[in-house]
PDB file of C-alpha atoms and ligand atoms in Angstrom:
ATOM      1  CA  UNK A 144       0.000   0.000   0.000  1.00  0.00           C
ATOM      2  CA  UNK A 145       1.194   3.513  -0.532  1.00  0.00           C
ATOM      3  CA  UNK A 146       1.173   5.915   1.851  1.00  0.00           C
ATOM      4  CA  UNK A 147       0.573   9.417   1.342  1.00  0.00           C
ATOM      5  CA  UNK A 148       2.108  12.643   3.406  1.00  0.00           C
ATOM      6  CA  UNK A 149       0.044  15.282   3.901  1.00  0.00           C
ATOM      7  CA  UNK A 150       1.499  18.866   5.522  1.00  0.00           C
ATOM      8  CA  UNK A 151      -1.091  19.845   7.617  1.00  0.00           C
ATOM      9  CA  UNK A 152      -1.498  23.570   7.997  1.00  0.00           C
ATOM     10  CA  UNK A 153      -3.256  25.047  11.051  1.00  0.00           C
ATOM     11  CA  UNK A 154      -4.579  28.823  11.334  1.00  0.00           C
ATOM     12  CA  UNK A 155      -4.069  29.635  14.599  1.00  0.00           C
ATOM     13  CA  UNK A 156      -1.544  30.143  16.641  1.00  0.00           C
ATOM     14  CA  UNK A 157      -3.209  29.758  19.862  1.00  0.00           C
ATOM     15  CA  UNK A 158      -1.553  27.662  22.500  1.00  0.00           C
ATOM     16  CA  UNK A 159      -5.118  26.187  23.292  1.00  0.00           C
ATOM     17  CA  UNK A 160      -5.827  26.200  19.756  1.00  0.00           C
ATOM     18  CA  UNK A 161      -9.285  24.171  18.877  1.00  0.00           C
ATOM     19  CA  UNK A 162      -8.274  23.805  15.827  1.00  0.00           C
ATOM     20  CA  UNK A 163      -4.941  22.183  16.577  1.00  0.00           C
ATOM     21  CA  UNK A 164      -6.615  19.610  18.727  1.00  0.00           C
ATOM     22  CA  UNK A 165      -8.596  18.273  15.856  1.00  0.00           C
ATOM     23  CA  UNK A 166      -5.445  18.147  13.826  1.00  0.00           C
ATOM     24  CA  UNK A 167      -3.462  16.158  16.202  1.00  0.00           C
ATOM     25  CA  UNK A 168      -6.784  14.195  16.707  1.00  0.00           C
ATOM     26  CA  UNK A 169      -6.431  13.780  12.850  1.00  0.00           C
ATOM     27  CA  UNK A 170      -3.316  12.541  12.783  1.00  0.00           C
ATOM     28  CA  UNK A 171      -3.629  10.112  15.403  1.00  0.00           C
ATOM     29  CA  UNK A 172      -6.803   8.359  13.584  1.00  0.00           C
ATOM     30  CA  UNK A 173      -5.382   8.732  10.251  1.00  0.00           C
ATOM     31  CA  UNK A 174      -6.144   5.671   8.045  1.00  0.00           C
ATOM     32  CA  UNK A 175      -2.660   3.528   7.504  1.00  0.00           C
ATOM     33  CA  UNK A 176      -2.370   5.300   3.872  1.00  0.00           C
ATOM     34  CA  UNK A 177      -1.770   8.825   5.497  1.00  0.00           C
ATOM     35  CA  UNK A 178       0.875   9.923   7.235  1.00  0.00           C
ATOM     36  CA  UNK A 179       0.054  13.617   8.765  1.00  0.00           C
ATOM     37  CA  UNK A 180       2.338  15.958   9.991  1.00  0.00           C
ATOM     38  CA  UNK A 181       1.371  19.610  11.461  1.00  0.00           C
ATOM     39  CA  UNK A 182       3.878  22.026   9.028  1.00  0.00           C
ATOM     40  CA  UNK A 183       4.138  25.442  11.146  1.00  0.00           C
ATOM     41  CA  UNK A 184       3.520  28.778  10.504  1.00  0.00           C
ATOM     42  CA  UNK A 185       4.572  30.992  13.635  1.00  0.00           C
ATOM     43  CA  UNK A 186       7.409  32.113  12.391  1.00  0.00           C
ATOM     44  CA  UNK A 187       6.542  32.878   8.986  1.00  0.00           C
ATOM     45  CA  UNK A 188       6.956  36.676   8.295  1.00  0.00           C
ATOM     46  CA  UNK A 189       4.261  38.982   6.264  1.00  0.00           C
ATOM     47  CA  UNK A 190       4.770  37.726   2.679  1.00  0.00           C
ATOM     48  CA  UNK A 191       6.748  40.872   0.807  1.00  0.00           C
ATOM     49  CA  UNK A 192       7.085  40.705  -2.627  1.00  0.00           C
ATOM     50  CA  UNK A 193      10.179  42.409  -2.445  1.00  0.00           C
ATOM     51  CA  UNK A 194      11.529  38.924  -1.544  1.00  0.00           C
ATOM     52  CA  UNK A 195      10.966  37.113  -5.102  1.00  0.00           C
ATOM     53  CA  UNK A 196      15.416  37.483  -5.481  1.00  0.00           C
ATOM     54  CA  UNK A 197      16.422  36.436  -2.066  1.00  0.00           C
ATOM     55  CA  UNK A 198      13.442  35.299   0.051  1.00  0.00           C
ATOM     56  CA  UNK A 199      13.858  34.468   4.139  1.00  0.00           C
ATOM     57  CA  UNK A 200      15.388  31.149   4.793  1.00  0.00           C
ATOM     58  CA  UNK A 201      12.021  30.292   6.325  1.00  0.00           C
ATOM     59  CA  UNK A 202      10.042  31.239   3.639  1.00  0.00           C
ATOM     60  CA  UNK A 203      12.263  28.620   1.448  1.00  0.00           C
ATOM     61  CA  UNK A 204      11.883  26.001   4.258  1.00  0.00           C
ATOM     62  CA  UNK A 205       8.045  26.628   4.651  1.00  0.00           C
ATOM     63  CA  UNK A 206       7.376  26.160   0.830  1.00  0.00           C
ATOM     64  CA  UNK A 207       9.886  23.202   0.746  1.00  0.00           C
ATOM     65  CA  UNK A 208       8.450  21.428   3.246  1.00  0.00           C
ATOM     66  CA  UNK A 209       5.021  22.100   0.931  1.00  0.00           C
ATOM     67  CA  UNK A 210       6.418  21.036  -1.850  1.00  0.00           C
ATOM     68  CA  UNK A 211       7.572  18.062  -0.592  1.00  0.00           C
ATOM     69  CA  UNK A 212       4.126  16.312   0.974  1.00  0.00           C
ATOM     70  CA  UNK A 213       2.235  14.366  -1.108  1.00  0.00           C
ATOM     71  CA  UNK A 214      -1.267  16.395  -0.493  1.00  0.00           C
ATOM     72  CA  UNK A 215      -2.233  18.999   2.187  1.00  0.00           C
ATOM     73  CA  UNK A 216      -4.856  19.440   5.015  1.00  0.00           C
ATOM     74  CA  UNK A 217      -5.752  23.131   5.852  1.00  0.00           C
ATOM     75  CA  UNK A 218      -7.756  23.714   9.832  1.00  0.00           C
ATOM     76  CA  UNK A 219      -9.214  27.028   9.668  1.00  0.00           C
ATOM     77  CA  UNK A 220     -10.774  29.174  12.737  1.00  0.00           C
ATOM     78  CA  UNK A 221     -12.731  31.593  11.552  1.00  0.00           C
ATOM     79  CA  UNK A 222     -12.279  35.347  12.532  1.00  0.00           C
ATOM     80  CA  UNK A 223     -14.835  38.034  11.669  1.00  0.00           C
ATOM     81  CA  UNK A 224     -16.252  35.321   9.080  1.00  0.00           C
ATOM     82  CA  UNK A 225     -13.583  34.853   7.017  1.00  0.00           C
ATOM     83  CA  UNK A 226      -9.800  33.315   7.362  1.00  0.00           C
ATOM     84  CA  UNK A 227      -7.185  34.171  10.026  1.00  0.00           C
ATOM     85  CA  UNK A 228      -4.544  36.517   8.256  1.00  0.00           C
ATOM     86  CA  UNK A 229      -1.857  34.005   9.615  1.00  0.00           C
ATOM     87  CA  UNK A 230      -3.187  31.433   7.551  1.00  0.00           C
ATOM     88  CA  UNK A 231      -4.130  33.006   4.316  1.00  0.00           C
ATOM     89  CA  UNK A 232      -0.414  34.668   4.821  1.00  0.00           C
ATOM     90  CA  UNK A 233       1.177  31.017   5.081  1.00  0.00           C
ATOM     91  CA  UNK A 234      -1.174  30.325   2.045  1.00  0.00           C
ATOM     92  CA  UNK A 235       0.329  33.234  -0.210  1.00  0.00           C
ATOM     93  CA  UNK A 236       4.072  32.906   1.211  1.00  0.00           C
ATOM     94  CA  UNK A 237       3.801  29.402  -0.433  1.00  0.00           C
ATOM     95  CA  UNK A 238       1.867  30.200  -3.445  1.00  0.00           C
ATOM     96  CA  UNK A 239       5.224  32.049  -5.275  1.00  0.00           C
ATOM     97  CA  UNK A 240       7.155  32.290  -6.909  1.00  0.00           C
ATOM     98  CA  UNK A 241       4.556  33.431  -9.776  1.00  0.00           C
ATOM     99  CA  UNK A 242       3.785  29.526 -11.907  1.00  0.00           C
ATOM    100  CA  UNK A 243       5.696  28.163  -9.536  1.00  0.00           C
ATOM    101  CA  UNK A 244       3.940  27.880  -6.374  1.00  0.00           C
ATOM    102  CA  UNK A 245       4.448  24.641  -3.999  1.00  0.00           C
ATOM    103  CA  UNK A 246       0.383  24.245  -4.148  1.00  0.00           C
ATOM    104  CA  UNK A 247      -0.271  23.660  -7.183  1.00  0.00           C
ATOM    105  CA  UNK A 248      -1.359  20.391  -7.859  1.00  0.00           C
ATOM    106  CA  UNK A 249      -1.482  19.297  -4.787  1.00  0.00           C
ATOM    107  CA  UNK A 250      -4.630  17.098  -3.695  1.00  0.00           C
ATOM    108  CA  UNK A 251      -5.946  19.192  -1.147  1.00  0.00           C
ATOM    109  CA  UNK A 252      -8.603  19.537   2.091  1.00  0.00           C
ATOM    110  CA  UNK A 253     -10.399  21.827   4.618  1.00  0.00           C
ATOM    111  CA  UNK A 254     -11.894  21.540   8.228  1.00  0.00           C
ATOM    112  CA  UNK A 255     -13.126  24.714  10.157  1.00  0.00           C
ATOM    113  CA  UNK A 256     -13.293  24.732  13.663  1.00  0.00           C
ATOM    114  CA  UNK A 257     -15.364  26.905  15.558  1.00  0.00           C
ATOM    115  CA  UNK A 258     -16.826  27.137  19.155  1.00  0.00           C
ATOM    116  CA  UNK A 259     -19.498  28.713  18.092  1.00  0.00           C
ATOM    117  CA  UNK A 260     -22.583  27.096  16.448  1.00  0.00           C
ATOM    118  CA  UNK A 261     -22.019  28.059  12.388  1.00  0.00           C
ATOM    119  CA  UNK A 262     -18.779  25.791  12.606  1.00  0.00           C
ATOM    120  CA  UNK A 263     -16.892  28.532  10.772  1.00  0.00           C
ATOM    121  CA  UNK A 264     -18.610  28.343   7.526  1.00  0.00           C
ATOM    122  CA  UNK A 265     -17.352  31.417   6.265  1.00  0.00           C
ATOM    123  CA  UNK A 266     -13.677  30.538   6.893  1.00  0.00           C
ATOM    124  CA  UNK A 267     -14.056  27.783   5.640  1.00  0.00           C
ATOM    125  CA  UNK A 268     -15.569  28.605   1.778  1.00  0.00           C
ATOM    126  CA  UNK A 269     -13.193  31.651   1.979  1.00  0.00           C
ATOM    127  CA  UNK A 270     -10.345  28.880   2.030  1.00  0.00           C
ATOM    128  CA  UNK A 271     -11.775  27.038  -0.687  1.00  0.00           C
ATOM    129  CA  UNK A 272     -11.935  29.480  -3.047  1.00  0.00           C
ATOM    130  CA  UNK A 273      -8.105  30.796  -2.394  1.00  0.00           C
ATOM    131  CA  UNK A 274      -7.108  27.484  -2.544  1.00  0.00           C
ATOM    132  CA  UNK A 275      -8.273  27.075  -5.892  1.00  0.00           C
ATOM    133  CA  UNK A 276      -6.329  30.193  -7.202  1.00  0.00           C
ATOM    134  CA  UNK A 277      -3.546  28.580  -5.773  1.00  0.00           C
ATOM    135  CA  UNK A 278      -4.102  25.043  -7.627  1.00  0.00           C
ATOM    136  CA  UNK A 279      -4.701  22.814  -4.636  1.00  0.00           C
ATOM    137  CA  UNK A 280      -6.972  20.163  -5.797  1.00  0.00           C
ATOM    138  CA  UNK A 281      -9.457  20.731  -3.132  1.00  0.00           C
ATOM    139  CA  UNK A 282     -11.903  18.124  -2.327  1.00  0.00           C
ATOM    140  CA  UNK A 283     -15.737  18.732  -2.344  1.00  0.00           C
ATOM    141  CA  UNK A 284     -17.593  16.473  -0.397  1.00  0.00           C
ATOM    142  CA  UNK A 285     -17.322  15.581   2.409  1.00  0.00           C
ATOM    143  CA  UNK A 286     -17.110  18.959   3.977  1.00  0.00           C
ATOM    144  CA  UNK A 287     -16.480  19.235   7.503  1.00  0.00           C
ATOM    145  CA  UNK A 288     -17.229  22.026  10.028  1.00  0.00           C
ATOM    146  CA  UNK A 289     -16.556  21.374  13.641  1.00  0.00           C
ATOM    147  CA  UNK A 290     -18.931  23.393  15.273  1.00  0.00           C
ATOM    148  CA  UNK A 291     -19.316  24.071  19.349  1.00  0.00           C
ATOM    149  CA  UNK A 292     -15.689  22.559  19.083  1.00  0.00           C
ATOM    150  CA  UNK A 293     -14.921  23.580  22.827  1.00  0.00           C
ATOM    151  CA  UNK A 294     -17.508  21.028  24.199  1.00  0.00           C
ATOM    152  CA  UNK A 295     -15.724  18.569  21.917  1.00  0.00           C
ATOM    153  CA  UNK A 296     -12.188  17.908  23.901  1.00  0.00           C
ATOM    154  CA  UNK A 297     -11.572  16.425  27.235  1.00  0.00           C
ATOM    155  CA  UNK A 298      -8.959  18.639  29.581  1.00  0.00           C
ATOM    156  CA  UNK A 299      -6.007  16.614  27.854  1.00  0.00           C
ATOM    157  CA  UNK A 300      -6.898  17.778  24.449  1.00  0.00           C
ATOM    158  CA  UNK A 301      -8.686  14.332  23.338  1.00  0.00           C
ATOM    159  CA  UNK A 302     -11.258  14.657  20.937  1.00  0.00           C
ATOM    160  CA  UNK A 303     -14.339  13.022  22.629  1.00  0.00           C
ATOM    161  CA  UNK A 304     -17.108  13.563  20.918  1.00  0.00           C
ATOM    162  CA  UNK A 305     -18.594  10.791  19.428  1.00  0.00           C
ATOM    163  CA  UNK A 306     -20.179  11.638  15.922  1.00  0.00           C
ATOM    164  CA  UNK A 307     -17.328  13.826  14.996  1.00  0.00           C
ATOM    165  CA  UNK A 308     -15.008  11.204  15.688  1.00  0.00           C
ATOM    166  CA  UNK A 309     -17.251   8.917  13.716  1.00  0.00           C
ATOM    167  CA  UNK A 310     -17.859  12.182  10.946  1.00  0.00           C
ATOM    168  CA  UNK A 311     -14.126  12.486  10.808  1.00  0.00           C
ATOM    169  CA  UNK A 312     -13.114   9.280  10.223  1.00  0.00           C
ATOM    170  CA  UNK A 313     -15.046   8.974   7.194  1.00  0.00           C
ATOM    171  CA  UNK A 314     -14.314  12.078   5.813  1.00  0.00           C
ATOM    172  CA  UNK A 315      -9.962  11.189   6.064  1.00  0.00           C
ATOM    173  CA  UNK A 316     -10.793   8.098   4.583  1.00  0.00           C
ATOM    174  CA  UNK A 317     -12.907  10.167   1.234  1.00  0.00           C
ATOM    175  CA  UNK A 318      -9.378  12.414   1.838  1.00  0.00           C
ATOM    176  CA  UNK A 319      -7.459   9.243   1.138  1.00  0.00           C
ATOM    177  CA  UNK A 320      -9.122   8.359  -1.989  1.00  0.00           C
ATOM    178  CA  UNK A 321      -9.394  11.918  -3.125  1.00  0.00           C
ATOM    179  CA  UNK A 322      -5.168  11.905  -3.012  1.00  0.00           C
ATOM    180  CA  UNK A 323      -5.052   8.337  -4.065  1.00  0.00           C
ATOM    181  CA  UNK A 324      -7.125   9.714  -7.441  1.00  0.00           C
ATOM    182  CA  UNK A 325      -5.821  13.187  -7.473  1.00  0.00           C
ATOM    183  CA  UNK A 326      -2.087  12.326  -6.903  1.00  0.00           C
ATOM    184  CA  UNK A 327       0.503  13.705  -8.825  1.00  0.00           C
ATOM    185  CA  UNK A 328       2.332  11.777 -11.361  1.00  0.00           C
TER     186      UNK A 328
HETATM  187  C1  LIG B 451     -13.166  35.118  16.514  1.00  0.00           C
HETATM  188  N1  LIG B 451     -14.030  34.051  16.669  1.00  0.00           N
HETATM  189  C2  LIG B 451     -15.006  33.807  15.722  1.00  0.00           C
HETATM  190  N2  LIG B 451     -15.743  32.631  15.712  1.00  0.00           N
HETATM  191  C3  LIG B 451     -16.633  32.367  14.736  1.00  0.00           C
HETATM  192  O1  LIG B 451     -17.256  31.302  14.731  1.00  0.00           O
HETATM  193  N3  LIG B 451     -16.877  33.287  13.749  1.00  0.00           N
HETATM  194  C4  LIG B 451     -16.212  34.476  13.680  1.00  0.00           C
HETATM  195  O2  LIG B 451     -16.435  35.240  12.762  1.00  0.00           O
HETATM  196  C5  LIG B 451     -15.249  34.765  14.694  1.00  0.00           C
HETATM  197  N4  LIG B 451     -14.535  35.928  14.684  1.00  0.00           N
HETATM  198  C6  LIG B 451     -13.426  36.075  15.511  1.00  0.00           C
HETATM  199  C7  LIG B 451     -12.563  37.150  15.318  1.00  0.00           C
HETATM  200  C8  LIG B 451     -11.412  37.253  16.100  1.00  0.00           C
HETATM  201  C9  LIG B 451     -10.449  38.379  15.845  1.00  0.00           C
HETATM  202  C10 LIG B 451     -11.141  36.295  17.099  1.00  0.00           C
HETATM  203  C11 LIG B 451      -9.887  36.391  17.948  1.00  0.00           C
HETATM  204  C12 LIG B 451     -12.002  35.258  17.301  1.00  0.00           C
HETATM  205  C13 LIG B 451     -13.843  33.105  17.772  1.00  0.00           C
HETATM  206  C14 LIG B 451     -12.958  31.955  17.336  1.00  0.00           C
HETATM  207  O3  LIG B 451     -13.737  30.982  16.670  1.00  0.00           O
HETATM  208  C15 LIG B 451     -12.305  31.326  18.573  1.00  0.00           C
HETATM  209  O4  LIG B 451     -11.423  32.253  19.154  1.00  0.00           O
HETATM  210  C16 LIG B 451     -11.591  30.032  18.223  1.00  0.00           C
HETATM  211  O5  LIG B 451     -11.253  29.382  19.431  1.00  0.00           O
HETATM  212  C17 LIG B 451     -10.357  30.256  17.361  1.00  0.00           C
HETATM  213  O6  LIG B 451      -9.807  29.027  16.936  1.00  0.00           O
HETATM  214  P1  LIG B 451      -8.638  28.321  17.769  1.00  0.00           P
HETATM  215  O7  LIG B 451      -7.593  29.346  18.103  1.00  0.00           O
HETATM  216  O8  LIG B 451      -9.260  27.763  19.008  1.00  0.00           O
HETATM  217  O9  LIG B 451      -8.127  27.231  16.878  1.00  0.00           O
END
């Protein structure tokens, strides 16, 4: 069987992040196929186009480290209805230089995570359509927004709930597929 990396990007950089709960929550019940990895973002600077001759050494590692995973995962909050700037920076930093961007073709996915009850719907179709521009292959259906995500977690950080856990298993296994069909060659 082949197994797939996936750089999983998360858009907050909250200790206590929801968000990065699920994703190490993710990676833990990840079908045998995928192997998940969070990729960070902290330290990534405010993309400057200035850069496109000698770009920050961490700018080259972030997009490398894109480049090099098989498909990607990106966790979104959602902040005044749309995406954290953090993330749709990481998203740009990676996305040149111009026809060269470590997205493109890339079999791609979305989760929003919310405490409150809309599940960060906005966030998360924001995301979709910017990762089109980029070229991610993004995957339709299933989508998944983790709503009232705080009652979700134990005090360790274990996701508890039972339907998401059920939700989300299916939906990494359709994520499988989706990069198993959507791979590049
Ligand atoms: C929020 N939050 C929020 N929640 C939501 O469902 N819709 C929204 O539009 C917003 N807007 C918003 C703006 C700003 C500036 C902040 C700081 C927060 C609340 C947000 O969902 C909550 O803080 C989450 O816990 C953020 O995700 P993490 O950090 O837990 O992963």
């Amino acid at each position: 069987m082949t197994t797939h990396t996936v750089a999983i990007v998360v858009g907050s950089l909250r200790k206590d992040s929801l968000n990065r709960k699920l994703a190490n929550a993710l990676i833990k019940m990840a079908p045998p196929s995928l192997s998940m990895s969070i990729v960070e973002i902290a330290d990534l600077p405010h993309f400057n186009q200035d850069w496109e001759e000698n770009p920050p050494q961490n700018v080259l590692d972030f997009r490398q480290k894109i480049k090099a995973a098989n498909a990607v995962l990106l966790l979104t909050p959602e902040y005044n209805r749309s995406v954290p700037g953090v993330l749709k920076n990481a998203v740009d930093v990676a996305s040149r230089p111009y026809g060269q961007g470590a997205w493109i073709g890339k079999p791609g996915a979305v989760v929003s995570v919310s405490p409150g009850p809309l599940a960060g719907f906005g966030a998360n179709h924001h995301l979709r359509q910017v990762m089109t521009a980029v070229g991610i292959k993004t995957m339709s259906q299933p989508e998944a927004y983790v709503g009232n995500a705080a009652a979700q977690f134990d005090a360790d950080g274990t996701l508890i709930d039972a339907s998401t856990i059920k939700f989300m298993d299916k939906f990494l296994n359709a994520f499988a597929n989706w990069i198993e069909r959507n791979k590049e060659a």
